[in-house]
Amino acid sequence: MLLVTLGFLLYSIHEGRQRSRLLVEVKNATKTLTRLEYFLTVSESLLESKIEVVGCVTGRRPIGDDEKKVGSVMNTIKTATSRGVKVKYILPKLPERLYMGCLYESAGAEIRYASCSLVNSMRYMVVDRSLVIIGIPEHAGEKNATNKGHKLPSQGLASILQNHFAECWERDLPLKGYIKEVMDHTGMQVKQVSTELGIEISVLARYIDN
């Protein structure tokens, strides 16, 4: 799965020598993480960040033990953003992912939603343009939970992902815009959205023009 993920990224590099050099760099730097180590690494990297953290994440609502893991990540986002670190995440453009979008923004992150297939199939985070953390699901698909991860201190790979992120970010919908789009397309009112997606009305009210 990691090779497939990297294949998407390295396809964008046309010059053979540069691609080969990056493959060697990634191979030497890769550290495989268990599911628990993955969440711990995400939190630690946010705490150690100095300038910016960007990434594509699944935005799945946590259940069971994952609620504590995600809660810890939210706390570290709050800590990072309070120090002036910019945290930006792109989520798949799926209505059920609005819950996590609201949660991320309440912690201080900036959120946008994308419909491109690459965002739906990838989970990565780039820290200060030098460290990459890639999440790998047990089975392919954006609905499957991250089962393990890889930590790659690679400026070359970080640069590719940073560029990919920047291109997507410019054309993706902010949280407020996506909430409006969902309401317009479904005809749901605020109370219905709150009931269907589990988002408090007071939270939705921040993003809806009166």
Backbone as JSON, one array per atom type, in Angstrom:
{
  "sequence": "MLLVTLGFLLYSIHEGRQRSRLLVEVKNATKTLTRLEYFLTVSESLLESKIEVVGCVTGRRPIGDDEKKVGSVMNTIKTATSRGVKVKYILPKLPERLYMGCLYESAGAEIRYASCSLVNSMRYMVVDRSLVIIGIPEHAGEKNATNKGHKLPSQGLASILQNHFAECWERDLPLKGYIKEVMDHTGMQVKQVSTELGIEISVLARYIDN",
  "N": [[0.83, -1.21, 0.0], [1.96, 1.23, 0.73], [3.8, 1.53, -1.34], [2.1, 1.85, -3.52], [0.88, 4.26, -2.84], [3.11, 6.01, -2.82], [3.72, 5.74, -5.45], [1.78, 7.25, -6.8], [2.67, 9.77, -6.14], [5.34, 9.95, -7.02], [5.0, 9.71, -9.69], [4.65, 12.19, -10.67], [7.15, 13.2, -11.01], [9.27, 13.63, -13.56], [11.88, 13.46, -14.37], [14.32, 11.07, -14.5], [16.68, 10.65, -12.86], [16.27, 12.3, -10.66], [13.96, 11.12, -9.62], [14.89, 8.56, -8.93], [16.76, 9.19, -6.97], [15.11, 10.23, -5.01], [13.57, 7.99, -4.35], [15.49, 6.35, -3.13], [16.1, 7.93, -0.94], [13.63, 7.94, 0.42], [13.32, 5.19, 0.96], [15.44, 4.74, 2.74], [14.72, 6.36, 4.83], [12.26, 5.57, 5.79], [10.08, 4.66, 8.41], [8.17, 2.22, 9.86], [5.01, 2.38, 11.44], [2.93, 1.3, 14.12], [-0.67, 1.25, 14.64], [-1.27, 2.63, 17.06], [1.2, 3.9, 17.48], [1.2, 5.51, 15.26], [-0.82, 7.47, 15.78], [0.33, 8.61, 18.06], [2.67, 9.64, 16.97], [1.66, 11.56, 15.21], [0.58, 13.38, 17.08], [2.91, 14.08, 18.55], [4.44, 15.24, 16.51], [2.93, 17.47, 15.85], [3.18, 18.9, 18.23], [5.91, 19.45, 18.16], [6.17, 20.99, 15.93], [7.03, 23.99, 14.12], [6.4, 25.96, 12.23], [4.42, 25.29, 10.13], [1.81, 22.95, 9.5], [0.47, 20.73, 7.25], [-1.99, 18.75, 5.52], [-3.72, 15.84, 4.13], [-6.54, 14.3, 5.32], [-8.7, 11.67, 6.58], [-11.03, 12.34, 7.98], [-12.92, 10.81, 9.28], [-15.48, 10.1, 11.61], [-14.64, 9.48, 14.95], [-14.88, 6.38, 16.78], [-15.45, 4.4, 19.71], [-12.38, 3.41, 21.17], [-10.94, 5.14, 19.62], [-11.89, 7.69, 20.03], [-10.58, 8.82, 22.23], [-7.98, 8.95, 21.22], [-8.27, 10.72, 19.05], [-9.18, 12.93, 20.46], [-6.88, 13.6, 21.86], [-5.24, 14.38, 19.74], [-6.63, 16.68, 18.92], [-6.21, 18.34, 21.1], [-3.45, 18.76, 20.88], [-3.38, 20.13, 18.5], [-4.62, 22.51, 19.26], [-2.67, 23.43, 21.02], [-0.49, 23.75, 19.29], [-1.44, 25.67, 17.41], [-1.86, 27.79, 19.12], [0.68, 28.61, 19.54], [1.25, 29.86, 17.24], [1.6, 28.28, 15.02], [0.57, 27.27, 11.81], [-2.1, 25.23, 10.94], [-3.4, 23.16, 8.56], [-5.89, 21.28, 6.98], [-7.12, 19.04, 4.48], [-10.15, 17.52, 3.71], [-12.1, 14.68, 2.57], [-14.8, 15.27, 0.3], [-17.46, 14.68, 1.62], [-20.62, 14.49, 3.14], [-20.82, 13.35, 5.76], [-18.37, 13.89, 6.8], [-18.36, 16.41, 7.79], [-18.68, 16.68, 10.51], [-16.14, 16.14, 11.71], [-14.73, 18.15, 10.47], [-15.77, 20.47, 11.65], [-14.9, 19.96, 14.23], [-12.09, 19.99, 13.96], [-11.71, 22.68, 13.16], [-12.64, 24.02, 15.41], [-10.59, 23.48, 17.08], [-8.63, 25.04, 16.09], [-7.56, 24.64, 13.59], [-7.41, 25.12, 9.97], [-9.8, 24.3, 7.53], [-10.61, 22.56, 4.53], [-12.61, 21.18, 1.84], [-12.4, 18.53, -0.49], [-13.03, 16.98, -3.7], [-11.51, 15.42, -5.33], [-10.06, 12.32, -6.43], [-7.56, 11.6, -5.45], [-7.28, 12.84, -2.99], [-9.24, 11.48, -1.6], [-8.12, 8.95, -1.4], [-5.7, 9.14, -0.11], [-3.74, 9.63, 2.89], [-2.02, 11.87, 4.55], [0.52, 13.85, 6.22], [2.38, 16.8, 6.39], [5.07, 18.19, 7.98], [6.46, 21.22, 8.73], [7.68, 21.3, 6.22], [9.52, 19.22, 6.01], [9.2, 16.78, 7.31], [7.35, 13.83, 6.78], [4.33, 12.15, 7.36], [2.61, 9.29, 6.73], [-0.51, 7.74, 6.53], [-1.82, 4.46, 6.49], [-4.49, 2.51, 5.38], [-6.17, -0.54, 6.46], [-7.52, -1.81, 4.41], [-8.07, -0.77, 1.03], [-9.65, 2.4, 0.42], [-11.62, 5.24, 1.4], [-13.25, 4.99, 3.59], [-12.21, 3.23, 5.35], [-10.46, 2.62, 8.4], [-7.34, 4.05, 9.53], [-4.72, 1.84, 9.69], [-2.02, 1.47, 10.07], [1.11, 3.27, 9.87], [3.61, 5.4, 8.28], [6.64, 6.99, 8.92], [8.51, 9.53, 7.55], [11.33, 11.26, 7.32], [11.89, 13.28, 4.99], [12.84, 15.64, 2.83], [12.55, 15.84, 0.1], [10.24, 14.27, -0.59], [8.45, 15.59, 1.06], [8.35, 18.08, -0.19], [7.08, 17.47, -2.64], [4.54, 16.62, -1.74], [3.73, 18.91, -0.39], [3.45, 20.69, -2.51], [1.42, 19.4, -3.93], [-0.63, 19.6, -2.06], [-0.94, 22.41, -1.9], [-1.92, 23.02, -4.46], [-4.41, 21.7, -4.45], [-5.63, 22.96, -2.28], [-6.18, 25.58, -3.09], [-8.37, 25.36, -4.81], [-10.36, 24.13, -3.4], [-13.28, 23.75, -1.21], [-14.03, 25.88, 1.54], [-14.94, 25.14, 5.0], [-17.33, 26.49, 5.76], [-18.46, 27.04, 3.24], [-18.92, 24.46, 2.31], [-20.77, 23.43, 4.12], [-22.96, 25.04, 3.49], [-23.35, 24.2, 0.83], [-24.09, 21.51, 1.18], [-26.5, 21.82, 2.59], [-27.99, 23.23, 0.7], [-28.13, 21.35, -1.41], [-29.4, 19.16, -0.25], [-31.63, 20.18, 0.94], [-32.0, 20.31, 3.61], [-32.62, 21.74, 6.84], [-31.08, 23.69, 9.5], [-31.53, 22.34, 11.97], [-32.08, 19.75, 11.11], [-29.65, 19.03, 9.89], [-28.04, 19.08, 12.12], [-29.13, 16.96, 13.61], [-28.81, 14.76, 11.83], [-26.02, 14.66, 11.35], [-24.83, 14.91, 13.78], [-23.85, 17.31, 14.8], [-23.62, 20.07, 16.91], [-26.17, 22.55, 17.15], [-25.41, 25.13, 17.87], [-22.78, 25.18, 17.02], [-23.0, 24.85, 14.24], [-24.3, 27.24, 13.7], [-22.32, 29.15, 13.66], [-21.33, 29.11, 11.13], [-23.33, 29.68, 9.36], [-25.04, 32.05, 7.48], [-27.21, 34.49, 8.64]],
  "CA": [[0.0, 0.0, 0.0], [2.86, 2.39, 0.74], [4.37, 1.66, -2.68], [1.05, 2.41, -4.38], [0.74, 5.66, -2.45], [4.27, 6.74, -3.32], [3.67, 5.73, -6.92], [0.99, 8.42, -7.2], [3.46, 10.98, -5.93], [6.55, 9.94, -7.83], [4.6, 9.81, -11.1], [4.74, 13.6, -11.06], [8.55, 13.53, -11.27], [9.56, 13.06, -14.88], [13.32, 13.29, -14.57], [14.65, 9.78, -13.9], [17.69, 10.72, -11.82], [15.64, 12.89, -9.47], [13.04, 10.14, -9.07], [15.68, 7.5, -8.32], [17.36, 9.74, -5.76], [14.05, 10.36, -4.02], [13.21, 6.64, -3.92], [16.52, 5.91, -2.19], [15.92, 8.74, 0.27], [12.44, 7.46, 1.1], [13.6, 3.84, 1.46], [16.34, 4.82, 3.9], [14.12, 7.14, 5.92], [10.97, 5.04, 6.2], [9.88, 3.93, 9.67], [6.8, 1.73, 9.93], [4.38, 2.66, 12.73], [1.67, 0.63, 14.43], [-1.78, 2.19, 14.71], [-1.08, 3.48, 18.23], [2.39, 4.73, 17.21], [0.8, 6.51, 14.25], [-1.51, 8.57, 16.46], [1.29, 9.27, 18.94], [3.59, 10.39, 16.11], [0.92, 12.74, 14.75], [0.51, 14.33, 18.2], [4.26, 14.56, 18.84], [4.88, 16.09, 15.42], [2.22, 18.73, 16.0], [3.79, 19.61, 19.35], [7.26, 19.86, 17.81], [6.14, 21.84, 14.73], [7.45, 25.38, 14.36], [5.86, 26.92, 11.27], [3.2, 24.91, 9.43], [1.46, 21.54, 9.32], [-0.6, 20.58, 6.27], [-2.21, 17.34, 5.22], [-5.0, 15.28, 3.71], [-6.97, 13.35, 6.34], [-9.98, 11.02, 6.23], [-12.17, 13.03, 8.58], [-13.9, 9.86, 9.81], [-15.86, 10.35, 13.0], [-14.07, 8.41, 15.77], [-15.76, 5.58, 17.62], [-14.73, 3.56, 20.65], [-11.09, 3.88, 21.68], [-10.4, 6.21, 18.77], [-12.33, 8.99, 20.52], [-9.51, 9.34, 23.08], [-6.83, 9.26, 20.36], [-8.58, 11.95, 18.31], [-9.22, 14.01, 21.43], [-5.49, 13.98, 22.12], [-4.77, 15.12, 18.56], [-7.26, 17.99, 18.96], [-5.51, 19.13, 22.12], [-2.15, 19.17, 20.36], [-3.64, 21.16, 17.48], [-4.84, 23.74, 20.01], [-1.38, 23.87, 21.54], [0.34, 24.2, 18.16], [-1.96, 26.92, 16.84], [-1.67, 28.86, 20.12], [2.08, 29.06, 19.38], [1.37, 30.53, 15.95], [1.76, 27.31, 13.94], [-0.6, 27.14, 10.96], [-2.48, 23.84, 10.7], [-4.39, 23.11, 7.49], [-6.22, 19.93, 6.55], [-8.12, 18.83, 3.45], [-10.96, 16.34, 3.97], [-12.93, 14.26, 1.43], [-16.05, 16.0, 0.19], [-18.56, 13.79, 1.99], [-21.37, 15.17, 4.21], [-20.55, 12.83, 7.1], [-17.08, 14.39, 7.27], [-18.53, 17.75, 8.34], [-18.51, 16.61, 11.97], [-14.73, 16.3, 12.04], [-14.31, 19.47, 10.0], [-16.12, 21.42, 12.71], [-14.04, 19.67, 15.38], [-10.75, 20.5, 13.64], [-11.7, 24.15, 13.18], [-12.8, 24.47, 16.79], [-9.28, 23.32, 17.71], [-7.74, 26.06, 15.55], [-7.08, 24.32, 12.24], [-8.18, 25.58, 8.82], [-10.31, 23.11, 6.86], [-11.27, 22.63, 3.23], [-13.12, 19.9, 1.35], [-12.05, 18.25, -1.88], [-13.72, 15.84, -4.31], [-10.59, 14.68, -6.2], [-9.85, 10.95, -5.98], [-6.29, 11.48, -4.73], [-7.53, 13.22, -1.6], [-10.03, 10.41, -0.99], [-7.36, 7.71, -1.23], [-4.44, 9.38, 0.59], [-3.73, 10.22, 4.22], [-0.64, 12.29, 4.82], [0.74, 15.1, 6.93], [3.71, 17.35, 6.18], [5.41, 19.07, 9.1], [7.56, 22.16, 8.48], [8.28, 21.01, 4.9], [10.67, 18.33, 6.13], [8.8, 15.47, 7.83], [6.11, 13.32, 6.2], [3.69, 11.03, 8.03], [1.61, 8.72, 5.83], [-1.37, 6.75, 7.13], [-2.17, 3.37, 5.59], [-5.65, 1.74, 5.85], [-6.05, -2.0, 6.34], [-7.98, -2.09, 3.06], [-8.2, 0.47, 0.25], [-10.93, 3.09, 0.52], [-11.58, 6.32, 2.37], [-14.07, 4.68, 4.75], [-11.49, 2.32, 6.24], [-9.62, 3.29, 9.39], [-5.89, 3.94, 9.38], [-4.28, 0.67, 10.43], [-0.62, 1.68, 10.4], [1.62, 4.47, 9.22], [5.04, 5.48, 7.98], [7.26, 8.28, 9.23], [9.58, 9.72, 6.59], [12.03, 12.56, 7.31], [12.34, 13.4, 3.61], [12.5, 16.95, 2.27], [12.11, 15.65, -1.28], [8.84, 13.84, -0.58], [7.69, 16.68, 1.68], [8.17, 19.12, -1.2], [6.07, 17.0, -3.59], [3.24, 16.64, -1.07], [3.4, 20.31, -0.11], [2.97, 21.26, -3.77], [0.11, 18.78, -4.2], [-1.58, 20.2, -1.11], [-1.18, 23.81, -2.27], [-2.77, 23.03, -5.65], [-5.76, 21.31, -4.04], [-6.16, 23.94, -1.32], [-6.65, 26.77, -3.79], [-9.65, 25.15, -5.49], [-11.28, 23.39, -2.53], [-14.29, 24.53, -0.49], [-13.9, 26.04, 3.0], [-15.98, 24.48, 5.77], [-18.58, 27.25, 5.67], [-19.01, 26.85, 1.91], [-19.4, 23.09, 2.13], [-22.0, 23.3, 4.89], [-24.01, 25.66, 2.68], [-23.59, 23.34, -0.32], [-24.83, 20.33, 1.64], [-27.86, 22.25, 2.91], [-28.67, 23.58, -0.56], [-28.36, 20.15, -2.21], [-30.3, 18.22, 0.44], [-32.84, 20.86, 1.4], [-32.09, 20.2, 5.07], [-32.46, 22.93, 7.65], [-30.03, 23.56, 10.49], [-31.88, 21.32, 12.96], [-31.94, 18.44, 10.46], [-28.22, 18.77, 9.74], [-27.54, 18.8, 13.46], [-29.57, 15.61, 13.98], [-28.25, 13.76, 10.92], [-24.55, 14.59, 11.39], [-24.35, 14.96, 15.16], [-23.16, 18.58, 15.06], [-24.47, 20.93, 17.71], [-26.74, 23.69, 16.43], [-24.61, 26.32, 18.17], [-21.57, 25.1, 16.2], [-23.42, 25.13, 12.86], [-24.71, 28.64, 13.61], [-21.14, 29.98, 13.39], [-20.99, 29.05, 9.71], [-24.5, 29.94, 8.55], [-25.44, 33.45, 7.44], [-28.62, 34.71, 9.01]],
  "C": [[0.86, 1.26, 0.0], [3.43, 2.62, -0.65], [3.36, 2.25, -3.65], [0.88, 3.9, -4.12], [1.88, 6.5, -3.01], [4.29, 6.77, -4.84], [2.89, 6.91, -7.46], [1.85, 9.68, -7.17], [4.63, 11.05, -6.89], [6.24, 10.01, -9.32], [4.76, 11.24, -11.6], [6.18, 14.04, -11.34], [8.98, 12.85, -12.57], [11.04, 12.79, -15.09], [13.81, 12.08, -13.79], [15.63, 9.85, -12.76], [17.1, 11.28, -10.53], [14.72, 11.88, -8.8], [13.8, 9.03, -8.34], [16.28, 7.95, -7.0], [16.32, 9.83, -4.64], [13.63, 8.99, -3.49], [14.21, 6.1, -2.9], [16.36, 6.63, -0.86], [14.75, 8.23, 1.1], [12.68, 6.09, 1.71], [14.44, 3.88, 2.73], [15.67, 5.48, 5.11], [12.87, 6.52, 6.51], [11.01, 4.31, 7.54], [8.42, 3.53, 9.75], [6.26, 1.9, 11.35], [3.15, 1.79, 12.91], [0.58, 1.69, 14.5], [-1.62, 3.16, 15.89], [0.1, 4.42, 18.02], [2.07, 5.83, 16.21], [0.15, 7.72, 14.92], [-0.55, 9.33, 17.38], [2.25, 10.14, 18.13], [2.93, 11.66, 15.58], [0.9, 13.79, 15.85], [1.88, 14.93, 18.5], [4.75, 15.54, 17.77], [4.2, 17.45, 15.46], [2.84, 19.56, 17.13], [5.17, 20.16, 19.01], [7.31, 20.8, 16.6], [6.46, 23.29, 15.09], [6.75, 26.39, 13.45], [4.5, 26.5, 10.73], [3.06, 23.39, 9.36], [0.3, 21.48, 8.33], [-0.81, 19.09, 6.01], [-3.59, 17.04, 4.68], [-5.36, 14.2, 4.72], [-8.35, 12.81, 5.99], [-11.17, 11.77, 6.79], [-13.26, 12.09, 9.06], [-14.22, 10.19, 11.26], [-15.35, 9.19, 13.86], [-15.13, 7.67, 16.58], [-14.89, 4.75, 18.57], [-13.45, 4.2, 21.17], [-10.52, 5.03, 20.87], [-10.81, 7.59, 19.26], [-11.25, 9.63, 21.39], [-8.31, 9.75, 22.23], [-7.07, 10.58, 19.62], [-8.65, 13.14, 19.25], [-7.84, 14.52, 21.77], [-4.92, 14.79, 20.97], [-5.35, 16.53, 18.56], [-6.56, 18.9, 19.97], [-4.16, 19.62, 21.62], [-2.29, 20.2, 19.24], [-3.85, 22.51, 18.17], [-3.52, 24.31, 20.52], [-0.51, 24.44, 20.43], [-0.14, 25.55, 17.63], [-1.82, 28.09, 17.83], [-0.25, 29.41, 20.09], [2.3, 29.75, 18.04], [1.6, 29.6, 14.78], [0.46, 27.26, 13.13], [-0.86, 25.65, 10.7], [-3.62, 23.83, 9.69], [-4.61, 21.67, 7.05], [-7.26, 19.96, 5.43], [-8.82, 17.51, 3.74], [-11.72, 15.95, 2.71], [-14.28, 14.98, 1.46], [-17.23, 15.03, 0.38], [-19.29, 14.41, 3.18], [-21.04, 14.68, 5.61], [-19.21, 13.29, 7.65], [-17.15, 15.81, 7.82], [-18.33, 17.77, 9.86], [-17.05, 16.86, 12.36], [-14.19, 17.64, 11.57], [-14.58, 20.53, 11.05], [-15.21, 21.22, 13.93], [-12.64, 20.21, 15.16], [-10.7, 22.02, 13.73], [-11.87, 24.69, 14.59], [-11.49, 24.36, 17.57], [-8.26, 24.32, 17.17], [-7.2, 25.79, 14.17], [-7.96, 24.98, 11.18], [-8.54, 24.35, 8.0], [-10.88, 23.44, 5.49], [-11.65, 21.23, 2.78], [-12.85, 19.73, -0.13], [-12.79, 17.02, -2.39], [-12.78, 15.01, -5.18], [-10.25, 13.33, -5.58], [-8.58, 10.8, -5.15], [-6.45, 11.84, -3.27], [-8.3, 12.12, -0.89], [-9.2, 9.18, -0.65], [-6.07, 7.9, -0.43], [-4.65, 9.98, 1.97], [-2.29, 10.6, 4.52], [-0.62, 13.6, 5.58], [2.17, 15.53, 6.69], [3.98, 18.38, 7.26], [6.64, 19.9, 8.74], [8.36, 21.82, 7.22], [9.46, 20.05, 4.96], [10.32, 16.93, 6.61], [7.45, 15.08, 7.24], [5.61, 12.14, 7.04], [2.56, 10.54, 7.13], [0.83, 7.64, 6.57], [-1.81, 5.73, 6.1], [-3.38, 2.62, 6.14], [-5.41, 0.25, 5.7], [-6.48, -2.46, 4.97], [-8.17, -0.75, 2.35], [-9.58, 1.07, 0.44], [-10.93, 4.11, 1.64], [-12.4, 6.03, 3.62], [-13.37, 3.76, 5.74], [-10.54, 3.09, 7.15], [-8.15, 3.1, 9.09], [-5.39, 2.82, 10.29], [-2.83, 0.77, 10.87], [-0.13, 2.92, 9.67], [3.1, 4.38, 8.95], [5.52, 6.9, 8.26], [8.48, 8.44, 8.34], [10.17, 11.12, 6.7], [12.66, 12.75, 5.93], [11.9, 14.75, 3.04], [12.01, 16.83, 0.83], [10.64, 15.27, -1.36], [7.95, 14.93, 0.02], [7.39, 17.78, 0.67], [7.08, 18.74, -2.2], [4.68, 17.1, -2.97], [2.79, 18.06, -0.75], [2.84, 20.98, -1.37], [1.6, 20.71, -4.13], [-0.96, 19.42, -3.32], [-1.95, 21.61, -1.53], [-2.11, 23.92, -3.47], [-4.22, 22.7, -5.3], [-6.41, 22.39, -3.18], [-6.79, 25.13, -2.03], [-8.03, 26.58, -4.42], [-10.7, 24.43, -4.64], [-12.18, 24.32, -1.73], [-13.95, 24.66, 1.0], [-15.08, 25.36, 3.7], [-17.33, 25.18, 5.64], [-19.25, 27.02, 4.32], [-19.57, 25.46, 1.71], [-20.67, 22.84, 2.93], [-23.17, 23.87, 4.1], [-24.36, 24.78, 1.48], [-24.42, 22.12, 0.06], [-26.29, 20.69, 1.94], [-28.65, 22.59, 1.66], [-29.04, 22.33, -1.36], [-29.37, 19.2, -1.58], [-31.62, 18.85, 0.85], [-33.01, 20.81, 2.9], [-31.93, 21.57, 5.73], [-31.42, 22.64, 8.74], [-30.31, 22.43, 11.48], [-31.71, 19.93, 12.39], [-30.48, 18.05, 10.3], [-27.62, 18.38, 11.07], [-27.88, 17.37, 13.87], [-28.88, 14.54, 13.15], [-26.75, 13.57, 11.12], [-23.98, 14.7, 12.79], [-23.57, 16.21, 15.5], [-24.1, 19.5, 15.83], [-24.93, 22.15, 16.91], [-25.9, 24.95, 16.65], [-23.32, 26.36, 17.35], [-21.91, 25.44, 14.75], [-23.75, 26.61, 12.65], [-23.53, 29.57, 13.3], [-20.87, 30.1, 11.89], [-22.16, 29.39, 8.78], [-24.88, 31.4, 8.65], [-26.92, 33.57, 7.78], [-29.29, 35.62, 8.0]]
}
